Amino acid sequence: MYGGDEVSAIVIDVGSYSCKAGYAGDDTPKAVFPSVVGSIEQTGETDEAKADKEAEAASDSKNGAKPMDVDKAKTKRKLYVGQELEFRRDHMEVISPMKDGTVTDWDIVDNIWNHAFRAAELMFEKYKVPALFLAKNAVLTSFASGRATSLVVDSGGGSTVVAAVHDGYVLQKSVATSPIGGEFLTDCMMKSLESKGVVIRPRYSFKKKEVGPGEYKVVDLDLPNTTESYKLYCMRAIASDIKESVCRVPDTAFDEVAYANVPTTSYELPDGQTIEVGADRFKIPDILFNPSLSQTIPGVDGFADSMSVRGLPRMVIDSVNRCDVDIRKELLSSILLKERLEKEVLEESSGNTRVKVLASGNSVERRFSVWIGGSILASLGSFQQMWFSKAEYEEHGVSYIQRKCP
């Protein structure tokens, strides 16, 4: 979003797991927070809601803007975004505005964007920006790597997408998707631990009581009004940290017998209990390459059409084969992801094809590649001619954005 000649553009990347926001030209986003929100249904107008409404009305009367918290006016629900989710509240549900990488609740996204603007300390009169530009994730990841043509493998929270980018444009026919992403792997970790008798206690659900010098006892707290969705959200956060701390993609395809006696890795849970994670630390990330492994984990729900869920190597080959023959070799030599993929794609493709997988050694760059690409693009001098302006919107309507932002 554009803020005038003397103000940097704001770059916002709303993902299925987290939202990143910051200024164009910066190396990393200024704010990173969950894409989910906490929601409490309001049966009547509370004192807090009245105070918020009065404050907003006073602000809106000054700048001429209409109130934007449609949730309070229409559905009477109060939303909690970002760090507000860290505090347990009675009857608070945790909901996501996205499903399979697609926005399904724009009211929630509206509140997330509002939070992002406040984090950036720039409001532009509550979204009255003079211009904006929408860019596809694959294009921005390609820009972040300094390439105009590449095959982008983007494994996010809710899904994995493989897309070919040629001369700065996504080839739509090449896009291949899978419902397997980071959140699915987190669920697999939770189910696997549960099957082994491990109990994950959310941080809010207990307190530690000292019973002796350096000796503590865990006391469960009685919080009956805590919703199941908030409890699950907190448990998933812990399981996600376990996954990120101990898991790694195996160098070769996972085999139950071969990995049966691998050394375990310790992890201390918030309540003090220490667990040992063995073969699962290789098995769970390998689900990205071999989705059928998820069916061997007790309690994991299968996919409606498991035959259509492909592993990364097959997705890459299918995506490349949908492109023109002339550019296939170039795409296979510019795959943006990780090491093991190179070996398996080479095995799937013809033997005389050169396959090269490119991945930044910097974990921050890998995590924020889409946002960094947007930061680079919006800071270019030539980009100033690409904005979709408010005047163009008023003259041509919203459909014109498809021409300005292909």
Coordinates of N, CA and C in Angstrom, one line a residue, residues 31-134:
A31 N 6.4 -6.3 12.2 CA 5.4 -7.0 13.0 C 5.1 -8.4 12.4
V32 N 5.1 -9.4 13.3 CA 4.7 -10.7 12.9 C 3.8 -11.3 14.0
F33 N 2.6 -11.7 13.6 CA 1.7 -12.1 14.6 C 0.7 -13.2 14.0
P34 N 0.0 -14.0 14.8 CA -0.8 -15.1 14.2 C -1.9 -14.5 13.3
S35 N -2.3 -15.3 12.3 CA -3.4 -15.0 11.5 C -4.7 -15.4 12.1
V36 N -4.7 -16.2 13.1 CA -6.0 -16.5 13.8 C -6.3 -15.4 14.8
V37 N -7.6 -15.3 15.2 CA -8.0 -14.3 16.1 C -8.8 -15.0 17.2
G38 N -8.9 -14.3 18.4 CA -9.8 -14.8 19.4 C -11.1 -14.1 19.3
S39 N -12.2 -14.8 19.5 CA -13.6 -14.2 19.3 C -14.5 -14.5 20.5
I40 N -15.1 -13.5 21.0 CA -16.1 -13.7 22.1 C -17.4 -13.1 21.7
E41 N -18.4 -13.9 21.6 CA -19.7 -13.4 21.2 C -20.3 -12.5 22.3
Q42 N -20.8 -11.4 21.9 CA -21.4 -10.4 22.8 C -22.9 -10.6 22.9
T43 N -23.5 -11.0 24.1 CA -24.9 -11.1 24.2 C -25.6 -9.8 24.4
G44 N -24.8 -8.8 24.8 CA -25.3 -7.4 25.0 C -24.2 -6.5 24.9
E45 N -24.4 -5.2 24.9 CA -23.3 -4.3 24.8 C -22.7 -4.1 26.2
T46 N -21.5 -4.5 26.3 CA -20.8 -4.4 27.6 C -20.2 -3.0 27.8
D47 N -19.7 -2.8 29.0 CA -19.1 -1.4 29.2 C -17.9 -1.2 28.4
E48 N -17.1 -2.3 28.2 CA -15.9 -2.2 27.4 C -16.3 -1.9 25.9
A49 N -17.3 -2.6 25.4 CA -17.8 -2.3 24.0 C -18.3 -0.9 23.9
K50 N -19.0 -0.4 24.9 CA -19.5 1.0 24.8 C -18.4 2.0 24.8
A51 N -17.4 1.7 25.6 CA -16.2 2.6 25.7 C -15.5 2.6 24.3
D52 N -15.3 1.4 23.8 CA -14.6 1.3 22.5 C -15.4 2.1 21.4
K53 N -16.8 1.9 21.4 CA -17.6 2.5 20.4 C -17.6 4.0 20.5
E54 N -17.6 4.5 21.7 CA -17.6 6.0 21.9 C -16.3 6.5 21.5
A55 N -15.2 5.8 21.8 CA -13.8 6.3 21.4 C -13.7 6.3 19.8
E56 N -14.2 5.3 19.2 CA -14.2 5.2 17.7 C -15.0 6.2 17.1
A57 N -16.2 6.5 17.7 CA -17.1 7.5 17.1 C -16.5 8.9 17.2
A58 N -15.8 9.2 18.3 CA -15.2 10.5 18.4 C -14.0 10.6 17.4
S59 N -13.3 9.5 17.2 CA -12.2 9.5 16.2 C -12.7 9.7 14.8
D60 N -13.8 9.0 14.5 CA -14.4 9.0 13.1 C -15.0 10.3 12.8
S61 N -15.6 11.0 13.8 CA -16.2 12.3 13.6 C -15.1 13.4 13.2
K62 N -13.9 13.1 13.7 CA -12.8 14.1 13.4 C -12.3 13.9 12.0
N63 N -12.2 12.7 11.5 CA -11.6 12.5 10.2 C -12.6 12.2 9.1
G64 N -13.9 12.1 9.5 CA -14.9 11.9 8.5 C -15.1 10.5 8.1
A65 N -14.4 9.5 8.7 CA -14.5 8.1 8.3 C -15.7 7.5 9.1
K66 N -16.2 6.4 8.4 CA -17.3 5.7 9.1 C -16.7 4.6 10.0
P67 N -17.4 4.2 11.0 CA -16.9 3.2 11.9 C -16.6 1.9 11.1
M68 N -15.4 1.3 11.4 CA -15.0 0.1 10.6 C -15.2 -1.2 11.4
D69 N -15.5 -1.2 12.7 CA -15.6 -2.4 13.4 C -17.0 -3.0 13.2
V70 N -17.2 -3.5 12.0 CA -18.5 -4.1 11.7 C -18.9 -5.2 12.5
D71 N -17.9 -5.9 13.1 CA -18.2 -7.1 13.9 C -19.1 -6.7 15.1
K72 N -18.8 -5.6 15.8 CA -19.5 -5.2 17.0 C -20.9 -4.7 16.6
A73 N -21.0 -4.0 15.4 CA -22.3 -3.5 15.1 C -23.2 -4.6 14.6
K74 N -22.7 -5.6 13.8 CA -23.6 -6.6 13.2 C -23.6 -7.9 14.0
T75 N -22.5 -8.5 14.3 CA -22.5 -9.8 14.9 C -22.3 -9.7 16.4
K76 N -21.9 -8.6 16.9 CA -21.7 -8.4 18.3 C -20.6 -9.4 18.8
R77 N -19.5 -9.4 18.2 CA -18.4 -10.3 18.6 C -17.2 -9.4 18.8
K78 N -16.5 -9.6 19.8 CA -15.2 -8.9 20.1 C -14.1 -9.7 19.7
L79 N -13.2 -9.2 18.9 CA -12.0 -9.9 18.4 C -10.7 -9.5 19.0
Y80 N -9.9 -10.5 19.3 CA -8.6 -10.2 19.9 C -7.5 -10.7 18.9
V81 N -6.6 -9.8 18.6 CA -5.6 -10.1 17.6 C -4.2 -9.9 18.2
G82 N -3.2 -10.7 17.6 CA -1.8 -10.6 18.0 C -1.5 -11.0 19.4
Q83 N -0.8 -10.2 20.2 CA -0.4 -10.6 21.5 C -1.6 -10.7 22.5
E84 N -2.8 -10.2 22.1 CA -4.0 -10.4 22.9 C -4.4 -11.8 23.0
L85 N -4.0 -12.6 22.1 CA -4.3 -14.1 22.1 C -3.5 -14.8 23.2
E86 N -2.5 -14.2 23.7 CA -1.7 -14.9 24.7 C -2.4 -15.0 26.1
F87 N -3.4 -14.2 26.3 CA -4.1 -14.2 27.5 C -5.4 -15.0 27.4
R88 N -5.6 -15.9 28.3 CA -6.9 -16.7 28.3 C -8.0 -15.8 28.8
R89 N -9.1 -16.0 28.1 CA -10.4 -15.3 28.4 C -11.5 -16.3 28.4
D90 N -12.5 -16.1 29.3 CA -13.6 -17.0 29.3 C -14.4 -16.9 28.0
H91 N -14.8 -18.1 27.5 CA -15.7 -18.2 26.3 C -15.0 -17.7 25.0
M92 N -13.7 -17.5 25.0 CA -13.0 -17.0 23.8 C -12.7 -18.2 22.9
E93 N -13.3 -18.1 21.7 CA -13.0 -19.1 20.6 C -11.8 -18.6 19.8
V94 N -11.0 -19.5 19.2 CA -10.0 -19.1 18.3 C -10.4 -19.6 16.9
I95 N -10.5 -18.6 16.0 CA -10.9 -18.9 14.6 C -9.9 -18.3 13.6
S96 N -9.9 -19.0 12.5 CA -9.0 -18.6 11.4 C -9.8 -18.0 10.2
P97 N -9.3 -16.9 9.6 CA -10.1 -16.4 8.4 C -9.7 -17.1 7.1
M98 N -8.9 -18.1 7.2 CA -8.4 -18.8 5.9 C -8.6 -20.3 6.0
K99 N -8.8 -20.9 4.8 CA -9.0 -22.3 4.7 C -8.3 -22.7 3.4
D100 N -7.3 -23.6 3.5 CA -6.6 -24.1 2.3 C -5.9 -22.9 1.6
G101 N -5.5 -21.9 2.3 CA -4.8 -20.8 1.7 C -5.7 -19.7 1.1
T102 N -7.0 -19.9 1.3 CA -7.9 -18.9 0.7 C -8.7 -18.2 1.8
V103 N -8.9 -16.9 1.7 CA -9.7 -16.1 2.7 C -11.1 -16.5 2.7
T104 N -11.7 -16.9 3.8 CA -13.1 -17.2 3.9 C -13.9 -16.3 4.8
D105 N -13.2 -15.4 5.6 CA -13.9 -14.5 6.5 C -13.2 -13.1 6.4
W106 N -13.7 -12.2 5.5 CA -13.0 -10.9 5.3 C -13.2 -10.0 6.5
D107 N -14.2 -10.2 7.3 CA -14.3 -9.4 8.5 C -13.2 -9.6 9.5
I108 N -12.7 -10.8 9.6 CA -11.6 -11.1 10.4 C -10.3 -10.5 9.8
V109 N -10.1 -10.7 8.5 CA -9.0 -10.1 7.8 C -8.9 -8.6 8.0
D110 N -10.1 -8.0 8.0 CA -10.2 -6.6 8.2 C -9.6 -6.2 9.6
N111 N -9.9 -7.0 10.6 CA -9.3 -6.7 11.9 C -7.8 -7.0 12.0
I112 N -7.4 -8.0 11.2 CA -5.9 -8.3 11.2 C -5.2 -7.2 10.5
W113 N -5.7 -6.7 9.4 CA -5.1 -5.6 8.7 C -5.0 -4.3 9.6
N114 N -6.1 -4.1 10.4 CA -6.2 -3.0 11.3 C -5.0 -3.1 12.3
H115 N -4.8 -4.3 12.8 CA -3.8 -4.6 13.8 C -2.4 -4.3 13.1
A116 N -2.3 -4.7 11.9 CA -1.0 -4.5 11.2 C -0.7 -3.1 11.0
F117 N -1.7 -2.3 10.7 CA -1.5 -0.8 10.5 C -1.0 -0.2 11.8
R118 N -1.7 -0.6 12.9 CA -1.3 0.0 14.2 C 0.1 -0.4 14.5
A119 N 0.5 -1.6 14.2 CA 1.9 -2.0 14.5 C 2.9 -1.2 13.7
A120 N 2.5 -0.8 12.5 CA 3.4 0.0 11.6 C 3.3 1.5 11.9
E121 N 2.4 1.8 12.8 CA 2.2 3.2 13.3 C 1.9 4.1 12.1
L122 N 1.0 3.6 11.2 CA 0.6 4.5 10.1 C -0.8 4.0 9.8
M123 N -1.8 4.9 9.8 CA -3.2 4.5 9.6 C -3.8 5.0 8.3
F124 N -3.2 6.0 7.7 CA -3.8 6.6 6.5 C -5.3 6.8 6.6
E125 N -5.7 7.4 7.7 CA -7.2 7.7 7.9 C -8.0 6.4 7.8
K126 N -7.6 5.4 8.5 CA -8.3 4.1 8.5 C -8.5 3.5 7.1
Y127 N -7.4 3.1 6.5 CA -7.4 2.4 5.2 C -7.6 3.3 4.0
K128 N -7.7 4.6 4.1 CA -7.9 5.5 3.0 C -6.6 5.8 2.3
V129 N -6.0 4.7 1.9 CA -4.7 4.8 1.2 C -4.9 5.3 -0.2
P130 N -4.0 6.1 -0.8 CA -4.2 6.6 -2.1 C -3.9 5.6 -3.2
A131 N -3.3 4.5 -2.9 CA -3.0 3.5 -3.9 C -2.6 2.1 -3.3
L132 N -2.7 1.0 -4.0 CA -2.3 -0.3 -3.5 C -1.9 -1.1 -4.7
F133 N -1.2 -2.3 -4.4 CA -0.8 -3.2 -5.4 C -0.9 -4.6 -4.8
L134 N -1.5 -5.6 -5.5 CA -1.5 -6.9 -5.0 C -0.6 -7.8 -5.9

